[in-house]
PDB file of C-alpha atoms in Angstrom:
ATOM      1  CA  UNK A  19      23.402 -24.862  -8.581  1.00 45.00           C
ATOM      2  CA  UNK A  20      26.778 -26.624  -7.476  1.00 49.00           C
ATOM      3  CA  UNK A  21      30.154 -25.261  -8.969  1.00 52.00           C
ATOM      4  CA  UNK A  22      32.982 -24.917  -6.730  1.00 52.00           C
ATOM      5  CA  UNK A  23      34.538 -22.713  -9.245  1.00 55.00           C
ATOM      6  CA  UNK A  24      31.699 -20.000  -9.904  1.00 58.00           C
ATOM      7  CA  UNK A  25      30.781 -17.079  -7.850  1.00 61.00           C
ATOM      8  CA  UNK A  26      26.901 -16.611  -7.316  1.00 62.00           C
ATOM      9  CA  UNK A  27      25.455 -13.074  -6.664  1.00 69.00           C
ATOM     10  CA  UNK A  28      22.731 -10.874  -7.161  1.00 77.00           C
ATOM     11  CA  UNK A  29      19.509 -13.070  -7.373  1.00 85.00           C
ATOM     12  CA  UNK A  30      16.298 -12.313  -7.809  1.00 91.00           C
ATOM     13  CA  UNK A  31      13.042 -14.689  -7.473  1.00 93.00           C
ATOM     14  CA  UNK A  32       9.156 -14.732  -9.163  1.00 95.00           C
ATOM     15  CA  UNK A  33       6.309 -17.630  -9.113  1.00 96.00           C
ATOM     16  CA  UNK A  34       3.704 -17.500 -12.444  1.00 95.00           C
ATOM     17  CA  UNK A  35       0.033 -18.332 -12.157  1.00 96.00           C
ATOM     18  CA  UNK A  36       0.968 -22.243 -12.202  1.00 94.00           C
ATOM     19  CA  UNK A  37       2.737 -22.215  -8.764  1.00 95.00           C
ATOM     20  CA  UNK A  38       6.449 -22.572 -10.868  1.00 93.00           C
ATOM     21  CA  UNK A  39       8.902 -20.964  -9.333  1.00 94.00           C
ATOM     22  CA  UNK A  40      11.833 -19.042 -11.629  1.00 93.00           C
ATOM     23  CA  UNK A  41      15.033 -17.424 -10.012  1.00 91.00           C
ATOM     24  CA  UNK A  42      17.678 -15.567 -11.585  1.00 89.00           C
ATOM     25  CA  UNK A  43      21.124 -14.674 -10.744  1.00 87.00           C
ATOM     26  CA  UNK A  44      24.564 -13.519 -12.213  1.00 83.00           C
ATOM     27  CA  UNK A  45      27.226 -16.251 -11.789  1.00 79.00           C
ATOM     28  CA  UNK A  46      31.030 -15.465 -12.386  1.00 75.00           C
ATOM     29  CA  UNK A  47      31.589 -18.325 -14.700  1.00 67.00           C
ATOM     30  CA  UNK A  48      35.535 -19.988 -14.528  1.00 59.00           C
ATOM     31  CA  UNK A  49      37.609 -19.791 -17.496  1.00 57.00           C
ATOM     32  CA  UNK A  50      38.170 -20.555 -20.066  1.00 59.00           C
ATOM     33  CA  UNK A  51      35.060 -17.559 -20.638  1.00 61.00           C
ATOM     34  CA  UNK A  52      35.408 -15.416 -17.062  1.00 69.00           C
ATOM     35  CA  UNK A  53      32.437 -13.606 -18.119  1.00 75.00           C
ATOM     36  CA  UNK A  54      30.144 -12.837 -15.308  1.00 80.00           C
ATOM     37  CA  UNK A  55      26.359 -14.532 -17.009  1.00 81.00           C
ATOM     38  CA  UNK A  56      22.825 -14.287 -15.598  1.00 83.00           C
ATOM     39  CA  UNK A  57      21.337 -17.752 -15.234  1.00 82.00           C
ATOM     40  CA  UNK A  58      18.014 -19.109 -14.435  1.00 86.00           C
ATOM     41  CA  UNK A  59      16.647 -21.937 -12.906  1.00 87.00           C
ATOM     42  CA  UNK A  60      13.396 -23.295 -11.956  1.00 88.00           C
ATOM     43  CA  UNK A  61      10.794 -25.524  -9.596  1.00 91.00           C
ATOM     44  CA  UNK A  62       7.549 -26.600 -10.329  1.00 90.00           C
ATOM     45  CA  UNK A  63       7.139 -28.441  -6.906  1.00 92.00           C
ATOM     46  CA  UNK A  64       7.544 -25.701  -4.655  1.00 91.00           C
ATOM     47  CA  UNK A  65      11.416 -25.787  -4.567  1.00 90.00           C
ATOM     48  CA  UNK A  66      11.430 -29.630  -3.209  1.00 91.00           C
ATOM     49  CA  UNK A  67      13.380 -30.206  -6.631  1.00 86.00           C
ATOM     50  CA  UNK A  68      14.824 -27.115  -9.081  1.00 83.00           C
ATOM     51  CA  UNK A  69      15.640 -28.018 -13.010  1.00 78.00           C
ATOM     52  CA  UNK A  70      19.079 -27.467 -12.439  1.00 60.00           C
ATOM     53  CA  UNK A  71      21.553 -29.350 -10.584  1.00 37.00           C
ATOM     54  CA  UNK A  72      24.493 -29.254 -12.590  1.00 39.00           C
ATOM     55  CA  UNK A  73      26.348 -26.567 -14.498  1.00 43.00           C
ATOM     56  CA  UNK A  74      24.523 -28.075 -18.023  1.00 43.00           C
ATOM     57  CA  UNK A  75      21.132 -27.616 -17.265  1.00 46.00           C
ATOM     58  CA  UNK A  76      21.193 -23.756 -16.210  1.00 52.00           C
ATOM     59  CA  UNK A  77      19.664 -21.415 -18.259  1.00 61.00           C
ATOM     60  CA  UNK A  78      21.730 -19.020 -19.762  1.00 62.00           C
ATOM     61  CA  UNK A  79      19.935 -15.740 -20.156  1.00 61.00           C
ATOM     62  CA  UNK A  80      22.287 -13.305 -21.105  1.00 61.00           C
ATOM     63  CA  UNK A  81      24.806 -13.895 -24.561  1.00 59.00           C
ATOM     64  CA  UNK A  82      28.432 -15.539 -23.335  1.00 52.00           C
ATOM     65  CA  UNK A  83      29.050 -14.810 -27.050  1.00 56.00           C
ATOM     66  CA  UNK A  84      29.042 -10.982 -26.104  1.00 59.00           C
ATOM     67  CA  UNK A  85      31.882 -11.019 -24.831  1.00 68.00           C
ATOM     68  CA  UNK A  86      30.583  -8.883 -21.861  1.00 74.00           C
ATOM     69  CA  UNK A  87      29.678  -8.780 -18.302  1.00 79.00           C
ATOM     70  CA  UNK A  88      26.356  -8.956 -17.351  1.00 81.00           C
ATOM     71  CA  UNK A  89      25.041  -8.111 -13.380  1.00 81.00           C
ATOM     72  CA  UNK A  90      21.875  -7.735 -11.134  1.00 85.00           C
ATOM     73  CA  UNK A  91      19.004  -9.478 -12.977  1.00 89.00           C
ATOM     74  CA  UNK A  92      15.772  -8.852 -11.783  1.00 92.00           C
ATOM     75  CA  UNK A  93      12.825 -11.128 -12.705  1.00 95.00           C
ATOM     76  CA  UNK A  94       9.181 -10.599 -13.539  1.00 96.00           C
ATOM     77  CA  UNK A  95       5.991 -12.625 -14.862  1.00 97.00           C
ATOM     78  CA  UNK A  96       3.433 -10.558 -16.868  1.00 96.00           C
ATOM     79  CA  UNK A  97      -0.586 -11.732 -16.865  1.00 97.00           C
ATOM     80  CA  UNK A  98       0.398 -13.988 -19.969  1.00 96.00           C
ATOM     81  CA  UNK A  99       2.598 -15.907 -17.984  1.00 96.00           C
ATOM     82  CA  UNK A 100       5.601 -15.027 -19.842  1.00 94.00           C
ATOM     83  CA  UNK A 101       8.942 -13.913 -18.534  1.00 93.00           C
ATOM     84  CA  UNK A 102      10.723 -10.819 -18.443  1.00 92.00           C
ATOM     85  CA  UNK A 103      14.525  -9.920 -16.822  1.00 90.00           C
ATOM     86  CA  UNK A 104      16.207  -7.135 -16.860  1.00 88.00           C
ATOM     87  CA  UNK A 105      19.875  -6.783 -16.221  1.00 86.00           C
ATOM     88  CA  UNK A 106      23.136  -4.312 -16.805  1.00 83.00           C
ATOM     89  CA  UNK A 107      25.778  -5.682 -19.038  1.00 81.00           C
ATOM     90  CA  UNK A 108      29.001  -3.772 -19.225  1.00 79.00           C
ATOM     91  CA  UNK A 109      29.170  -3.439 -22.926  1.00 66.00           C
ATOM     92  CA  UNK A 110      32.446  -2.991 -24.938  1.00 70.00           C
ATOM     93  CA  UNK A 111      30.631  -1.345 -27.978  1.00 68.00           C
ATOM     94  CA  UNK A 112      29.019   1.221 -26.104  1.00 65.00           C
ATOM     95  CA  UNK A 113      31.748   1.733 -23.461  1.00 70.00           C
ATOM     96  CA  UNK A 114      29.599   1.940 -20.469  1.00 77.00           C
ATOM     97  CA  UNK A 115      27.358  -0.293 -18.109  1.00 81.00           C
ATOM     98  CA  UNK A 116      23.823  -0.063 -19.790  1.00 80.00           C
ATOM     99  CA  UNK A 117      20.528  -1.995 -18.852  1.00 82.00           C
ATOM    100  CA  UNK A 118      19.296  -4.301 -20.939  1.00 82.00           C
ATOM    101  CA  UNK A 119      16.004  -6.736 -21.286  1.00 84.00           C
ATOM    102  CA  UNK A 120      15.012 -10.417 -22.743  1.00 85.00           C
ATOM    103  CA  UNK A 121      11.995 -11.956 -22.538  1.00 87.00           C
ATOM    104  CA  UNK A 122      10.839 -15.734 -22.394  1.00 88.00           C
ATOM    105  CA  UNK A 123       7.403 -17.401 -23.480  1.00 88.00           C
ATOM    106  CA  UNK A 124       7.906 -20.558 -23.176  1.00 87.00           C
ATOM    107  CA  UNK A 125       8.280 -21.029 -19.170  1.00 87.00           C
ATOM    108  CA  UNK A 126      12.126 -19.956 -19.685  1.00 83.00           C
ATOM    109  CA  UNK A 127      13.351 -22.365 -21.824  1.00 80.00           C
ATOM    110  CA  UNK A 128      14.678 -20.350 -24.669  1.00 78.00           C
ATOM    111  CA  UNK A 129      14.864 -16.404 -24.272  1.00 78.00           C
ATOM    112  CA  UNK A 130      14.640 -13.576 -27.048  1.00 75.00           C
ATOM    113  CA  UNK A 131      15.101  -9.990 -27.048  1.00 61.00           C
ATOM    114  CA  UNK A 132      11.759  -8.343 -28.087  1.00 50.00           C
ATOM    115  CA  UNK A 133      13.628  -6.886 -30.764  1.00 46.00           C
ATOM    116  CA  UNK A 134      17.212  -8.074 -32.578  1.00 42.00           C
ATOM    117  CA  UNK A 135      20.188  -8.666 -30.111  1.00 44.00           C
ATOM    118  CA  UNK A 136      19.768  -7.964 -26.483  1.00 49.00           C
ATOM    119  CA  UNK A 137      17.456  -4.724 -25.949  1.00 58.00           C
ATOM    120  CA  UNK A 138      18.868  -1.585 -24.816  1.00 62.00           C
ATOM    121  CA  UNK A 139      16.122  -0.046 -22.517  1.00 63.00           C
ATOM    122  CA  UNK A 140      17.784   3.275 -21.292  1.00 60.00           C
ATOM    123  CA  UNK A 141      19.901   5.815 -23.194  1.00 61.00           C
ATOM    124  CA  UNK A 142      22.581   4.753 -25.045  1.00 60.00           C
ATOM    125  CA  UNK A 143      24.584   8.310 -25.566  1.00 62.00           C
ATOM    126  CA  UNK A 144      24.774   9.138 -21.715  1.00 66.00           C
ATOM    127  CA  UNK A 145      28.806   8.633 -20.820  1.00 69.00           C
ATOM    128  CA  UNK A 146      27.716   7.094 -17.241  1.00 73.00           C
ATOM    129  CA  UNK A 147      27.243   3.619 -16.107  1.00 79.00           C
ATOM    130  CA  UNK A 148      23.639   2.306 -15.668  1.00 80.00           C
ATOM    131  CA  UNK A 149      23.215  -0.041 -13.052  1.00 79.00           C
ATOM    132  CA  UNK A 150      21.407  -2.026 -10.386  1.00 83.00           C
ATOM    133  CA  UNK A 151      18.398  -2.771 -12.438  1.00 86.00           C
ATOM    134  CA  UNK A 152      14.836  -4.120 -11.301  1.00 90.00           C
ATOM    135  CA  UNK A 153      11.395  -4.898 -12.517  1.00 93.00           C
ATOM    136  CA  UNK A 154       7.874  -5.405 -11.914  1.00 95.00           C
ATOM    137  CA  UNK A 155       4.836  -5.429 -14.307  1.00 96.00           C
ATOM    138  CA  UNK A 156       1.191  -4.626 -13.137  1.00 96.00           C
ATOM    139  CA  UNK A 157      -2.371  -7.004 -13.601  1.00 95.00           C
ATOM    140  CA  UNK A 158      -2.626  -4.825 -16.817  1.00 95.00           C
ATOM    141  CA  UNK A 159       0.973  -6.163 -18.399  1.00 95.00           C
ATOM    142  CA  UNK A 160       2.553  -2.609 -18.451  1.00 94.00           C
ATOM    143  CA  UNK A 161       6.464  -3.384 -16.988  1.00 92.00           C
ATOM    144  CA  UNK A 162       8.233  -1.073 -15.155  1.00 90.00           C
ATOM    145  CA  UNK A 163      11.714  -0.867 -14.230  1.00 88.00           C
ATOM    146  CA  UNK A 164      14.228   1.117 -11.967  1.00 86.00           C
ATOM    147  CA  UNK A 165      17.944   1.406 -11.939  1.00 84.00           C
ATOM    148  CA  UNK A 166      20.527   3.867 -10.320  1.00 83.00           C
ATOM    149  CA  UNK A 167      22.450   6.263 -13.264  1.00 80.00           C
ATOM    150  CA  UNK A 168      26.027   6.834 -11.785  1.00 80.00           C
ATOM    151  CA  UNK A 169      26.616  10.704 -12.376  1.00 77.00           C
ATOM    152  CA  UNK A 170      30.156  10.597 -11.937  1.00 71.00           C
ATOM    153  CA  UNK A 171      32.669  11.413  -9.590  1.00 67.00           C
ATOM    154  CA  UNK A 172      32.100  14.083  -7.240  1.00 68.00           C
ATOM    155  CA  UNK A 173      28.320  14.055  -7.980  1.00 73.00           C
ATOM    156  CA  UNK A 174      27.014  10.595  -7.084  1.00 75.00           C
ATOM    157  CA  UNK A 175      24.151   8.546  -8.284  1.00 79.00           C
ATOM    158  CA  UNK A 176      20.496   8.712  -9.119  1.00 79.00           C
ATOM    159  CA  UNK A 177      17.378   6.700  -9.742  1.00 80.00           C
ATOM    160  CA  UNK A 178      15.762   6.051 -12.536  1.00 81.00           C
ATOM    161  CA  UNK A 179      12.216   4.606 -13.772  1.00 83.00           C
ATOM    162  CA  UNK A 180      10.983   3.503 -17.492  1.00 84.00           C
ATOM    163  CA  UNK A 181       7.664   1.921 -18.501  1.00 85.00           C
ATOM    164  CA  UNK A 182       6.262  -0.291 -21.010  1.00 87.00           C
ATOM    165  CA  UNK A 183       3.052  -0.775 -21.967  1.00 88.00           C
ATOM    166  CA  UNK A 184       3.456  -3.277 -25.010  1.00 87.00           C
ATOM    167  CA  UNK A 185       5.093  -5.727 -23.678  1.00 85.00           C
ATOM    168  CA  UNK A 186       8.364  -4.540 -23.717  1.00 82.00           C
ATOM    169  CA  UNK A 187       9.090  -3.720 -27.113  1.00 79.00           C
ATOM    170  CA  UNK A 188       9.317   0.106 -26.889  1.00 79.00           C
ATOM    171  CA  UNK A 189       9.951   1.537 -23.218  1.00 79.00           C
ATOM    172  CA  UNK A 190       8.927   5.326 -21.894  1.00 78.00           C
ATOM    173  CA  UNK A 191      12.806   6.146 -20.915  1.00 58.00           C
ATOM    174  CA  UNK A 192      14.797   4.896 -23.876  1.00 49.00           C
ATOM    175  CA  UNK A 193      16.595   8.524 -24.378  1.00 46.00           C
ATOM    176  CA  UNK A 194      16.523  10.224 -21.082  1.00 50.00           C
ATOM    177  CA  UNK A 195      14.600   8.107 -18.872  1.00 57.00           C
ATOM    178  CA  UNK A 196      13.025   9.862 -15.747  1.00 59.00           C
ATOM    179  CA  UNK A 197      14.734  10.731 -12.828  1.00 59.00           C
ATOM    180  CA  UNK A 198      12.552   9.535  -9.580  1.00 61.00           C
ATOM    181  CA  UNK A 199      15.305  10.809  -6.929  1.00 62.00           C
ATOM    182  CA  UNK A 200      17.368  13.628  -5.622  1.00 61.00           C
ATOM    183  CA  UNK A 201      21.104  12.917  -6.675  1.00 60.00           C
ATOM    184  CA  UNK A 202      22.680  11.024  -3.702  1.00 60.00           C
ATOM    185  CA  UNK A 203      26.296  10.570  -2.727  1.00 61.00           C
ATOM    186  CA  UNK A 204      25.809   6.844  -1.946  1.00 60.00           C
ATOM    187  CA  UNK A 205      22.716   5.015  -3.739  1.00 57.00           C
ATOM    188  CA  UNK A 206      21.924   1.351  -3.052  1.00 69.00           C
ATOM    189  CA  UNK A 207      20.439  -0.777  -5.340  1.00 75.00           C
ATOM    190  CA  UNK A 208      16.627   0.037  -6.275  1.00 77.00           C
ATOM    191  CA  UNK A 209      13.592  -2.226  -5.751  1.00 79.00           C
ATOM    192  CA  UNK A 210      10.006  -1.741  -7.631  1.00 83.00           C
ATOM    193  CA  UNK A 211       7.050  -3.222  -6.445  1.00 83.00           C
ATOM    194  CA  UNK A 212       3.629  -2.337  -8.604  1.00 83.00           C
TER     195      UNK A 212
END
């Protein structure tokens, strides 16, 4: 990608069953929108040539129409060969940094929620900022995804782990999700590997 304007962070990089190659990443787009997006781009020659060059042909995963920042995608390929990310996106309406998910079957070209809007995975209520996302699914489709829960000040941060085993449409932590750490002053940003 080649904008001398943007600010690139935060990638994240999977290969499906053909040998294509998909990578994600959150770009701080210039005005007249500011909004920090998560973008995708592809090879299907090994990364000799990528589908996007210029600022037109990116993917844009996450909804500029939101109004709202969106950080840290992670990237995943399930035994169907479609595609799953996972992201946080600091959301006006809920007032807080939740983690959300989209999911593409057609090699990345278009991208849908699994159900309306952009899907909430993690609990909507809590009055901390969810962050720092990640995902991975296993040879049997069932996705799984970490993120760090800030606790607030004072307290610190903790990780956090949710499941799926249909695909994404209903996930195992949507109220409380489950803690998989001791509270730590200073958390970095969690991987998951299945």
């Amino acid at each position: 990608h080649d904008d001398d304007e943007a600010v690139y962070q935060s990638n994240d990089i999977v290969i499906d069953s053909y040998g294509d190659i998909f990578v994600v990443w959150s770009e701080d787009e210039p005005e007249p929108s500011g909004l920090d997006e998560i973008l995708l781009t592809y090879s299907s020659d090994g990364g000799s040539t990528w589908s996007a060059v210029t600022a037109a042909a990116d993917v844009v995963i996450s909804d500029p129409q939101q109004e709202a920042n969106s950080f840290y995608p992670g990237i995943t390929v399930d035994p169907s060969d479609d595609l799953h990310v996972v992201y946080h996106k600091e959301d006006p309406a809920v007032g807080y940094s939740k983690i959300y998910t989209t999911r593409s079957t057609d090699g990345g070209a278009t991208w849908t929620a699994i159900t309306a809007g952009d899907q909430m995975i993690n609990d909507a209520t809590s009055l901390y900022d969810d962050h720092s996302a990640d995902i991975a699914c296993d040879s049997n489709g069932n996705l799984f995804v970490c993120y760090k829960k800030y606790l607030g000040t004072g307290v610190g941060s903790q990780m956090y782990i949710t499941r799926s085993t249909d695909g994404g449409l209903t996930w195992s932590g949507t109220t409380a999700g489950i803690p998989v750490s001791t509270v730590f002053n200073i958390a970095s940003n969690p991987r998951i590997a299945v």
